[in-house]
XYZ file of N, CA, C and O in Angstrom:
716
model
N -3.916 -61.780 18.507
C -2.870 -61.005 19.140
C -1.651 -60.851 18.235
O -1.021 -59.795 18.240
N -1.341 -61.914 17.496
C -0.203 -61.814 16.581
C -0.413 -60.681 15.582
O 0.513 -59.923 15.278
N -1.649 -60.561 15.081
C -1.946 -59.512 14.104
C -1.801 -58.129 14.753
O -1.246 -57.212 14.143
N -2.291 -57.973 15.969
C -2.184 -56.686 16.676
C -0.715 -56.335 16.899
O -0.289 -55.203 16.647
N 0.060 -57.310 17.348
C 1.488 -57.075 17.599
C 2.201 -56.694 16.310
O 3.019 -55.768 16.284
N 1.894 -57.386 15.236
C 2.545 -57.125 13.945
C 2.153 -55.752 13.395
O 3.001 -54.986 12.937
N 0.864 -55.429 13.432
C 0.381 -54.187 12.819
C 0.518 -52.966 13.722
O 0.436 -51.838 13.236
N 0.665 -53.167 15.005
C 0.810 -52.092 15.992
C -0.251 -51.010 15.786
O -1.435 -51.297 15.791
N 0.165 -49.777 15.574
C -0.781 -48.661 15.468
C -1.644 -48.701 14.212
O -2.619 -47.965 14.098
N -1.275 -49.535 13.273
C -2.064 -49.641 12.045
C -3.252 -50.594 12.220
O -4.160 -50.608 11.399
N -3.235 -51.388 13.278
C -4.290 -52.362 13.493
C -5.653 -51.662 13.581
O -5.804 -50.657 14.261
N -6.620 -52.175 12.876
C -8.021 -51.724 12.890
C -8.236 -50.374 12.224
O -9.325 -49.836 12.267
N -7.230 -49.813 11.596
C -7.400 -48.517 10.947
C -8.398 -48.576 9.795
O -9.082 -47.600 9.537
N -8.498 -49.723 9.152
C -9.416 -49.833 8.018
C -10.876 -49.968 8.462
O -11.775 -49.965 7.646
N -11.129 -50.048 9.740
C -12.480 -50.307 10.240
C -13.141 -49.048 10.796
O -13.883 -49.119 11.764
N -12.899 -47.909 10.222
C -13.495 -46.666 10.707
C -15.017 -46.783 10.704
O -15.619 -47.181 9.728
N -15.637 -46.437 11.812
C -17.087 -46.592 11.950
C -17.818 -45.260 12.046
O -18.915 -45.121 11.571
N -17.225 -44.290 12.760
C -17.835 -42.969 12.947
C -19.170 -43.016 13.687
O -20.093 -42.279 13.370
N -19.283 -43.898 14.638
C -20.450 -43.943 15.521
C -20.170 -43.086 16.747
O -19.026 -42.783 17.068
N -21.223 -42.745 17.461
C -21.074 -42.158 18.789
C -21.406 -43.251 19.792
O -22.471 -43.863 19.718
N -20.492 -43.494 20.712
C -20.627 -44.588 21.667
C -20.656 -44.016 23.078
O -19.778 -43.241 23.463
N -21.663 -44.398 23.844
C -21.800 -43.988 25.236
C -21.187 -45.072 26.113
O -21.528 -46.246 25.989
N -20.289 -44.654 26.999
C -19.626 -45.590 27.910
C -19.860 -45.087 29.331
O -19.484 -43.957 29.667
N -20.495 -45.930 30.156
C -20.767 -45.567 31.548
C -19.776 -46.288 32.444
O -19.689 -47.506 32.446
N -19.010 -45.495 33.211
C -18.004 -46.083 34.088
C -17.394 -44.971 34.920
O -17.193 -43.885 34.396
N -17.089 -45.164 36.189
C -17.134 -46.382 36.970
C -18.407 -46.586 37.784
O -18.655 -47.689 38.253
N -19.237 -45.562 38.026
C -20.520 -45.752 38.693
C -20.463 -45.997 40.190
O -21.061 -46.956 40.671
N -19.782 -45.136 40.965
C -19.679 -45.367 42.406
C -20.866 -44.810 43.186
O -21.745 -44.164 42.633
N -20.859 -45.067 44.496
C -21.770 -44.369 45.397
C -20.927 -43.592 46.396
O -19.736 -43.849 46.549
N -21.554 -42.634 47.059
C -20.784 -41.664 47.841
C -20.773 -41.964 49.345
O -20.762 -41.040 50.143
N -20.736 -43.225 49.717
C -20.630 -43.516 51.143
C -19.280 -44.112 51.518
O -19.039 -44.390 52.677
N -18.438 -44.310 50.531
C -17.128 -44.908 50.811
C -16.235 -44.711 49.589
O -16.706 -44.345 48.519
N -14.935 -44.994 49.758
C -14.022 -44.807 48.622
C -14.250 -45.855 47.543
O -14.939 -46.849 47.741
N -13.637 -45.600 46.411
C -13.676 -46.554 45.315
C -12.999 -47.844 45.759
O -12.030 -47.826 46.516
N -13.525 -48.970 45.304
C -12.923 -50.253 45.637
C -12.410 -50.913 44.363
O -12.483 -50.334 43.272
N -11.899 -52.113 44.495
C -11.278 -52.807 43.377
C -12.220 -52.942 42.179
O -11.799 -52.811 41.033
N -13.505 -53.168 42.439
C -14.479 -53.266 41.349
C -14.589 -51.967 40.564
O -14.723 -51.982 39.338
N -14.531 -50.826 41.258
C -14.569 -49.537 40.563
C -13.295 -49.314 39.747
O -13.344 -48.762 38.654
N -12.168 -49.734 40.312
C -10.912 -49.590 39.572
C -10.959 -50.437 38.302
O -10.580 -49.984 37.227
N -11.480 -51.665 38.423
C -11.663 -52.514 37.237
C -12.556 -51.791 36.231
O -12.263 -51.750 35.037
N -13.654 -51.196 36.709
C -14.570 -50.485 35.815
C -13.905 -49.274 35.164
O -14.186 -48.962 34.004
N -13.033 -48.586 35.906
C -12.317 -47.458 35.313
C -11.400 -47.949 34.191
O -11.363 -47.351 33.115
N -10.637 -49.023 34.455
C -9.741 -49.549 33.427
C -10.524 -50.063 32.224
O -10.132 -49.841 31.078
N -11.625 -50.731 32.477
C -12.466 -51.221 31.389
C -13.017 -50.047 30.581
O -12.977 -50.045 29.353
N -13.520 -49.023 31.279
C -14.019 -47.832 30.594
C -12.939 -47.146 29.784
O -13.156 -46.753 28.636
N -11.745 -46.991 30.380
C -10.623 -46.375 29.656
C -10.294 -47.166 28.403
O -10.059 -46.599 27.326
N -10.291 -48.484 28.531
C -9.979 -49.348 27.389
C -11.024 -49.198 26.298
O -10.687 -49.068 25.111
N -12.300 -49.211 26.666
C -13.369 -49.071 25.670
C -13.312 -47.717 24.975
O -13.533 -47.621 23.761
N -13.015 -46.665 25.735
C -12.862 -45.336 25.133
C -11.721 -45.370 24.115
O -11.881 -44.936 22.966
N -10.577 -45.889 24.518
C -9.404 -45.911 23.626
C -9.646 -46.763 22.385
O -9.282 -46.364 21.276
N -10.254 -47.928 22.556
C -10.533 -48.790 21.400
C -11.510 -48.134 20.432
O -11.312 -48.185 19.214
N -12.542 -47.514 20.964
C -13.521 -46.859 20.093
C -12.920 -45.666 19.371
O -13.212 -45.448 18.199
N -12.102 -44.899 20.049
C -11.428 -43.783 19.379
C -10.520 -44.304 18.276
O -10.430 -43.713 17.207
N -9.855 -45.403 18.542
C -8.928 -45.999 17.585
C -9.623 -46.356 16.273
O -9.054 -46.197 15.201
N -10.860 -46.828 16.366
C -11.562 -47.211 15.126
C -12.452 -46.082 14.602
O -13.279 -46.303 13.734
N -12.272 -44.881 15.158
C -12.936 -43.718 14.592
C -14.261 -43.341 15.215
O -14.958 -42.470 14.698
N -14.627 -43.963 16.296
C -15.878 -43.605 16.955
C -15.666 -42.446 17.921
O -14.623 -42.322 18.551
N -16.685 -41.632 18.051
C -16.710 -40.592 19.071
C -17.213 -41.265 20.349
O -18.161 -42.050 20.311
N -16.592 -40.966 21.474
C -17.053 -41.541 22.730
C -17.550 -40.456 23.662
O -17.028 -39.338 23.671
N -18.556 -40.801 24.417
C -19.048 -39.952 25.490
C -18.996 -40.811 26.745
O -19.637 -41.854 26.813
N -18.210 -40.377 27.703
C -18.029 -41.143 28.942
C -18.856 -40.499 30.032
O -18.697 -39.320 30.340
N -19.772 -41.275 30.608
C -20.618 -40.765 31.677
C -20.358 -41.549 32.957
O -19.950 -42.703 32.937
N -20.613 -40.882 34.047
C -20.490 -41.477 35.368
C -21.839 -41.293 36.054
O -22.323 -40.163 36.155
N -22.431 -42.377 36.477
C -23.709 -42.317 37.193
C -23.393 -42.566 38.658
O -22.989 -43.667 39.033
N -23.552 -41.522 39.460
C -23.165 -41.592 40.866
C -24.400 -41.746 41.740
O -25.305 -40.917 41.719
N -24.400 -42.817 42.496
C -25.481 -43.111 43.426
C -25.186 -42.352 44.721
O -24.417 -42.806 45.555
N -25.780 -41.179 44.863
C -25.460 -40.297 45.987
C -26.622 -40.079 46.944
O -26.654 -39.106 47.684
N -27.571 -41.006 46.950
C -28.686 -40.883 47.897
C -29.172 -42.287 48.259
O -28.898 -43.240 47.557
N -29.846 -42.361 49.376
C -30.405 -43.635 49.793
C -29.939 -44.045 51.172
O -29.125 -43.378 51.809
N -30.459 -45.161 51.627
C -30.197 -45.629 52.991
C -28.709 -45.888 53.210
O -28.174 -45.616 54.290
N -28.008 -46.394 52.204
C -26.580 -46.693 52.361
C -25.756 -45.418 52.533
O -24.770 -45.410 53.264
N -26.179 -44.337 51.904
C -25.480 -43.056 52.068
C -25.724 -42.519 53.470
O -24.829 -41.977 54.120
N -26.934 -42.720 53.971
C -27.278 -42.260 55.314
C -26.464 -42.972 56.393
O -26.279 -42.427 57.479
N -25.970 -44.162 56.116
C -25.159 -44.875 57.116
C -23.914 -44.066 57.467
O -23.595 -43.888 58.645
N -23.207 -43.587 56.481
C -22.023 -42.760 56.741
C -22.428 -41.461 57.422
O -21.754 -40.995 58.347
N -23.518 -40.884 56.956
C -23.976 -39.613 57.518
C -24.347 -39.755 58.989
O -23.961 -38.914 59.814
N -25.095 -40.790 59.325
C -25.531 -40.979 60.709
C -24.323 -41.235 61.617
O -24.231 -40.670 62.711
N -23.391 -42.059 61.160
C -22.204 -42.330 61.964
C -21.394 -41.046 62.176
O -20.902 -40.788 63.283
N -21.276 -40.234 61.131
C -20.546 -38.977 61.275
C -21.270 -38.059 62.263
O -20.645 -37.458 63.139
N -22.579 -37.987 62.131
C -23.363 -37.122 63.013
C -23.222 -37.556 64.475
O -23.080 -36.731 65.367
N -23.232 -38.856 64.715
C -23.189 -39.361 66.079
C -21.764 -39.456 66.651
O -21.576 -39.261 67.849
N -20.794 -39.772 65.800
C -19.454 -40.077 66.298
C -18.348 -39.209 65.699
O -17.194 -39.311 66.124
N -18.690 -38.373 64.741
C -17.667 -37.617 64.020
C -17.158 -36.377 64.702
O -16.089 -35.869 64.380
N -17.924 -35.848 65.647
C -17.506 -34.673 66.419
C -17.056 -33.519 65.524
O -16.078 -32.837 65.808
N -17.744 -33.356 64.396
C -17.464 -32.276 63.436
C -16.029 -32.279 62.920
O -15.498 -31.237 62.518
N -15.394 -33.436 62.912
C -14.041 -33.543 62.363
C -14.086 -33.229 60.872
O -15.107 -33.394 60.219
N -12.952 -32.784 60.366
C -12.804 -32.603 58.927
C -11.817 -33.662 58.444
O -11.040 -34.205 59.239
N -11.827 -33.978 57.164
C -10.946 -35.046 56.680
C -9.476 -34.810 57.033
O -8.945 -33.720 56.830
N -8.873 -35.840 57.578
C -7.454 -35.810 57.924
C -6.671 -36.811 57.066
O -5.557 -37.181 57.395
N -7.315 -37.258 56.000
C -6.739 -38.185 55.025
C -7.503 -37.976 53.738
O -8.358 -37.088 53.663
N -7.235 -38.767 52.724
C -7.994 -38.656 51.474
C -9.482 -38.685 51.825
O -9.942 -39.570 52.535
N -10.208 -37.693 51.348
C -11.541 -37.417 51.890
C -12.571 -38.517 51.656
O -13.458 -38.715 52.490
N -12.473 -39.275 50.561
C -13.428 -40.366 50.380
C -13.138 -41.513 51.356
O -14.058 -42.189 51.818
N -11.897 -41.685 51.732
C -11.543 -42.696 52.733
C -12.033 -42.254 54.114
O -12.487 -43.087 54.910
N -11.953 -40.954 54.385
C -12.456 -40.403 55.642
C -13.937 -40.724 55.799
O -14.368 -41.222 56.836
N -14.723 -40.473 54.757
C -16.163 -40.773 54.811
C -16.387 -42.281 54.913
O -17.244 -42.744 55.666
N -15.601 -43.046 54.192
C -15.726 -44.500 54.244
C -15.509 -45.057 55.637
O -16.128 -46.062 56.018
N -14.655 -44.408 56.411
C -14.442 -44.844 57.793
C -15.747 -44.786 58.587
O -16.006 -45.650 59.431
N -16.568 -43.788 58.304
C -17.832 -43.661 59.027
C -18.846 -44.711 58.588
O -19.683 -45.148 59.368
N -18.755 -45.145 57.355
C -19.595 -46.256 56.889
C -19.259 -47.515 57.701
O -20.152 -48.237 58.149
N -17.981 -47.742 57.931
C -17.535 -48.894 58.725
C -17.965 -48.724 60.178
O -18.429 -49.679 60.820
N -17.840 -47.513 60.706
C -18.262 -47.241 62.086
C -19.745 -47.542 62.242
O -20.160 -48.159 63.231
N -20.562 -47.109 61.256
C -21.995 -47.407 61.348
C -22.221 -48.916 61.445
O -22.994 -49.386 62.286
N -21.550 -49.671 60.597
C -21.730 -51.124 60.590
C -21.398 -51.720 61.961
O -22.163 -52.528 62.492
N -20.290 -51.317 62.531
C -19.872 -51.841 63.844
C -20.851 -51.422 64.939
O -21.264 -52.234 65.769
N -21.210 -50.158 64.945
C -22.085 -49.639 66.005
C -23.505 -50.198 65.900
O -24.160 -50.410 66.915
N -23.974 -50.434 64.691
C -25.337 -50.949 64.527
C -25.462 -52.380 65.045
O -26.555 -52.807 65.435
N -24.359 -53.109 65.058
C -24.382 -54.469 65.629
C -24.516 -54.413 67.149
O -25.117 -55.291 67.751
N -23.960 -53.367 67.742
C -24.055 -53.190 69.198
C -25.378 -52.546 69.598
O -25.867 -52.774 70.696
N -25.923 -51.720 68.706
C -27.123 -50.951 69.021
C -28.109 -51.020 67.857
O -28.083 -50.165 66.967
N -28.997 -52.022 67.865
C -29.954 -52.175 66.758
C -30.896 -50.976 66.568
O -31.466 -50.810 65.501
N -31.020 -50.111 67.572
C -31.903 -48.938 67.443
C -31.357 -47.921 66.448
O -32.077 -47.030 66.009
N -30.077 -48.065 66.095
C -29.514 -47.158 65.091
C -30.250 -47.280 63.762
O -30.323 -46.318 63.007
N -30.798 -48.455 63.483
C -31.528 -48.637 62.226
C -32.757 -47.735 62.171
O -33.090 -47.194 61.114
N -33.415 -47.535 63.310
C -34.553 -46.605 63.357
C -34.088 -45.190 63.039
O -34.742 -44.475 62.263
N -32.975 -44.787 63.642
C -32.430 -43.457 63.371
C -32.026 -43.321 61.902
O -32.189 -42.251 61.310
N -31.503 -44.397 61.355
C -31.112 -44.408 59.947
C -32.324 -44.168 59.052
O -32.286 -43.333 58.138
N -33.404 -44.880 59.318
C -34.631 -44.698 58.533
C -35.185 -43.288 58.693
O -35.655 -42.693 57.720
N -35.108 -42.742 59.906
C -35.560 -41.362 60.135
C -34.714 -40.380 59.326
O -35.245 -39.425 58.752
N -33.408 -40.637 59.270
C -32.526 -39.740 58.509
C -32.888 -39.766 57.030
O -32.917 -38.724 56.373
N -33.150 -40.949 56.496
C -33.528 -41.041 55.087
C -34.827 -40.275 54.828
O -34.938 -39.545 53.846
N -35.799 -40.415 55.722
C -37.057 -39.665 55.568
C -36.806 -38.161 55.638
O -37.419 -37.395 54.886
N -35.888 -37.741 56.513
C -35.542 -36.320 56.589
C -34.891 -35.856 55.284
O -35.167 -34.758 54.803
N -34.016 -36.692 54.728
C -33.397 -36.338 53.453
C -34.473 -36.180 52.388
O -34.474 -35.209 51.637
N -35.387 -37.146 52.327
C -36.429 -37.118 51.305
C -37.369 -35.928 51.482
O -37.923 -35.427 50.506
N -37.544 -35.453 52.721
C -38.405 -34.287 52.952
C -37.605 -32.985 52.932
O -38.120 -31.930 53.258
N -36.318 -33.102 52.545
C -35.439 -31.938 52.356
C -35.174 -31.154 53.640
O -35.054 -29.930 53.641
N -35.078 -31.864 54.767
C -34.711 -31.259 56.038
C -33.359 -30.559 55.875
O -32.378 -31.161 55.420
N -33.297 -29.285 56.240
C -32.103 -28.470 55.978
C -30.841 -29.044 56.615
O -29.807 -29.138 55.954
N -30.882 -29.422 57.877
C -29.684 -29.952 58.541
C -29.194 -31.238 57.871
O -28.003 -31.439 57.684
N -30.140 -32.094 57.519
C -29.783 -33.360 56.877
C -29.171 -33.106 55.503
O -28.147 -33.699 55.145
N -29.787 -32.208 54.749
C -29.270 -31.885 53.408
C -27.900 -31.223 53.504
O -27.004 -31.523 52.707
N -27.700 -30.342 54.476
C -26.393 -29.692 54.640
C -25.301 -30.729 54.934
O -24.210 -30.667 54.365
N -25.602 -31.677 55.823
C -24.639 -32.736 56.139
C -24.368 -33.584 54.903
O -23.213 -33.905 54.584
N -25.420 -33.937 54.183
C -25.299 -34.734 52.962
C -24.402 -34.033 51.940
O -23.506 -34.635 51.352
N -24.634 -32.734 51.733
C -23.831 -31.973 50.774
C -22.359 -31.945 51.183
O -21.469 -32.121 50.347
N -22.109 -31.725 52.464
C -20.731 -31.663 52.952
C -20.021 -33.003 52.735
O -18.915 -33.045 52.191
N -20.672 -34.084 53.127
C -20.028 -35.389 53.020
C -19.898 -35.835 51.558
O -18.893 -36.432 51.170
N -20.906 -35.530 50.739
C -20.806 -35.852 49.305
C -19.634 -35.115 48.672
O -18.900 -35.676 47.863
N -19.458 -33.853 49.035
C -18.344 -33.079 48.476
C -17.021 -33.733 48.841
O -16.127 -33.857 47.995
N -16.895 -34.162 50.091
C -15.653 -34.816 50.497
C -15.387 -36.053 49.638
O -14.281 -36.259 49.145
N -16.429 -36.872 49.468
C -16.237 -38.101 48.687
C -15.935 -37.772 47.230
O -15.019 -38.344 46.631
N -16.693 -36.864 46.642
C -16.476 -36.530 45.235
C -15.085 -35.943 45.004
O -14.455 -36.227 43.983
N -14.590 -35.152 45.953
C -13.218 -34.641 45.845
C -12.218 -35.797 45.841
O -11.253 -35.794 45.074
N -12.455 -36.782 46.697
C -11.584 -37.963 46.716
C -11.672 -38.752 45.427
O -10.648 -39.236 44.916
N -12.885 -38.894 44.886
C -13.049 -39.600 43.609
C -12.258 -38.909 42.510
O -11.617 -39.559 41.686
N -12.321 -37.570 42.476
C -11.604 -36.819 41.435
C -10.109 -37.123 41.476
O -9.471 -37.265 40.429
N -9.562 -37.221 42.686
C -8.138 -37.581 42.813
C -7.876 -38.953 42.202
O -6.899 -39.137 41.474
N -8.746 -39.911 42.526
C -8.567 -41.272 42.003
C -8.729 -41.302 40.489
O -7.960 -41.958 39.793
N -9.745 -40.615 39.976
C -9.968 -40.591 38.533
C -8.724 -40.047 37.822
O -8.286 -40.592 36.810
N -8.174 -38.974 38.364
C -6.978 -38.379 37.758
C -5.824 -39.374 37.799
O -5.111 -39.557 36.800
N -5.636 -40.020 38.927
C -4.539 -40.976 39.089
C -4.636 -42.111 38.075
O -3.632 -42.605 37.580
N -5.862 -42.540 37.739
C -6.053 -43.661 36.827
C -6.331 -43.223 35.389
O -6.662 -44.048 34.538
N -6.215 -41.920 35.112
C -6.393 -41.431 33.750
C -7.828 -41.516 33.251
O -8.062 -41.657 32.057
N -8.773 -41.400 34.172
C -10.191 -41.503 33.822
C -10.765 -40.104 33.642
O -10.769 -39.300 34.575
N -11.241 -39.832 32.429
C -11.847 -38.534 32.125
C -13.339 -38.745 31.887
O -13.728 -39.565 31.057
N -14.150 -38.002 32.606
C -15.603 -38.118 32.527
C -16.141 -36.928 31.732
O -15.797 -35.781 32.000
N -16.997 -37.206 30.753
C -17.596 -36.130 29.956
C -18.846 -35.561 30.614
O -19.114 -34.365 30.524
N -19.613 -36.418 31.276
C -20.870 -35.975 31.897
C -21.128 -36.836 33.126
O -20.985 -38.055 33.062
N -21.484 -36.192 34.222
C -21.811 -36.911 35.451
C -23.290 -36.748 35.744
O -23.838 -35.644 35.649
N -23.924 -37.854 36.070
C -25.323 -37.867 36.491
C -25.372 -38.298 37.948
O -24.704 -39.258 38.335
N -26.155 -37.597 38.736
C -26.312 -37.912 40.150
C -27.728 -38.421 40.387
O -28.697 -37.779 39.982
N -27.824 -39.558 41.065
C -29.141 -40.118 41.345
C -30.027 -39.107 42.075
O -31.222 -39.027 41.818
N -29.430 -38.308 42.952
C -30.204 -37.337 43.729
C -30.936 -36.331 42.832
O -31.980 -35.806 43.218
N -30.407 -36.072 41.642
C -31.040 -35.117 40.733
C -32.257 -35.712 40.038
O -33.060 -34.976 39.463
N -32.382 -37.031 40.071
C -33.471 -37.708 39.366
C -34.418 -38.438 40.309
O -35.395 -39.018 39.863
N -34.117 -38.379 41.582
C -34.902 -39.116 42.574
C -36.382 -38.729 42.547
O -37.251 -39.597 42.475
N -36.669 -37.445 42.630
C -38.074 -37.013 42.666
C -38.825 -37.434 41.402
O -39.953 -37.910 41.483
N -38.196 -37.261 40.258
C -38.819 -37.651 38.991
C -39.072 -39.162 38.966
O -40.137 -39.618 38.560
N -38.097 -39.934 39.398
C -38.255 -41.389 39.442
C -39.350 -41.812 40.397
O -40.134 -42.726 40.112
N -39.421 -41.133 41.537
C -40.460 -41.444 42.535
C -41.852 -41.197 41.953
O -42.763 -41.992 42.152
N -42.006 -40.100 41.210
C -43.297 -39.800 40.565
C -43.689 -40.902 39.575
O -44.847 -41.324 39.535
N -42.736 -41.355 38.797
C -43.016 -42.396 37.822
C -43.445 -43.687 38.520
O -44.401 -44.356 38.099
N -42.767 -44.025 39.597
C -43.118 -45.231 40.352
C -44.512 -45.098 40.961
O -45.319 -46.031 40.886
N -44.798 -43.943 41.549
C -46.121 -43.738 42.144
C -47.221 -43.856 41.098
O -48.262 -44.456 41.349
N -46.965 -43.291 39.938
C -47.936 -43.380 38.838
C -48.129 -44.832 38.438
O -49.261 -45.294 38.201
N -47.023 -45.593 38.336
C -47.104 -47.000 37.987
C -47.868 -47.826 39.010
O -48.581 -48.770 38.666
N -47.719 -47.481 40.273
C -48.421 -48.197 41.331
C -49.941 -47.985 41.259
O -50.710 -48.864 41.623
N -50.339 -46.801 40.792
C -51.775 -46.509 40.650
C -52.359 -47.345 39.526
O -53.451 -47.778 39.522
């Protein structure tokens, strides 16, 4: 640290590497807002980007967003059952996150919700139009909220990957492996 403090902006200048470095961060899912772990990941990602640029490396920052699966359906099912077609009245990822919490509370009172949850996931996987439309609407709300947070924390993403875009391909690979 003494050397960094003494050399300031000159520190590490002699260590030019000229590599391309891939940094994945923060990696959220779309059923609730970013939490402290994601904020830590954003700061860590920002730091790694800045350090690599400082020593002459090119950085590519990617975000892998988990936007499908049973956990995403929890928010969707709660919204479908209890949301009454409301639109966000607060930061939109927090709005969706409220429904994730509602699902958790309601499922403790009504264990049959888990059956409905599994049915919703199967509908998503079979590309049921109503289910996909709800999924798209709620994902957009969350992603809009994420963009606000990313901007607030100075996080710039070069490329975003969505699990939903690779689900079918991954499923094929798994099925082949099982054979």
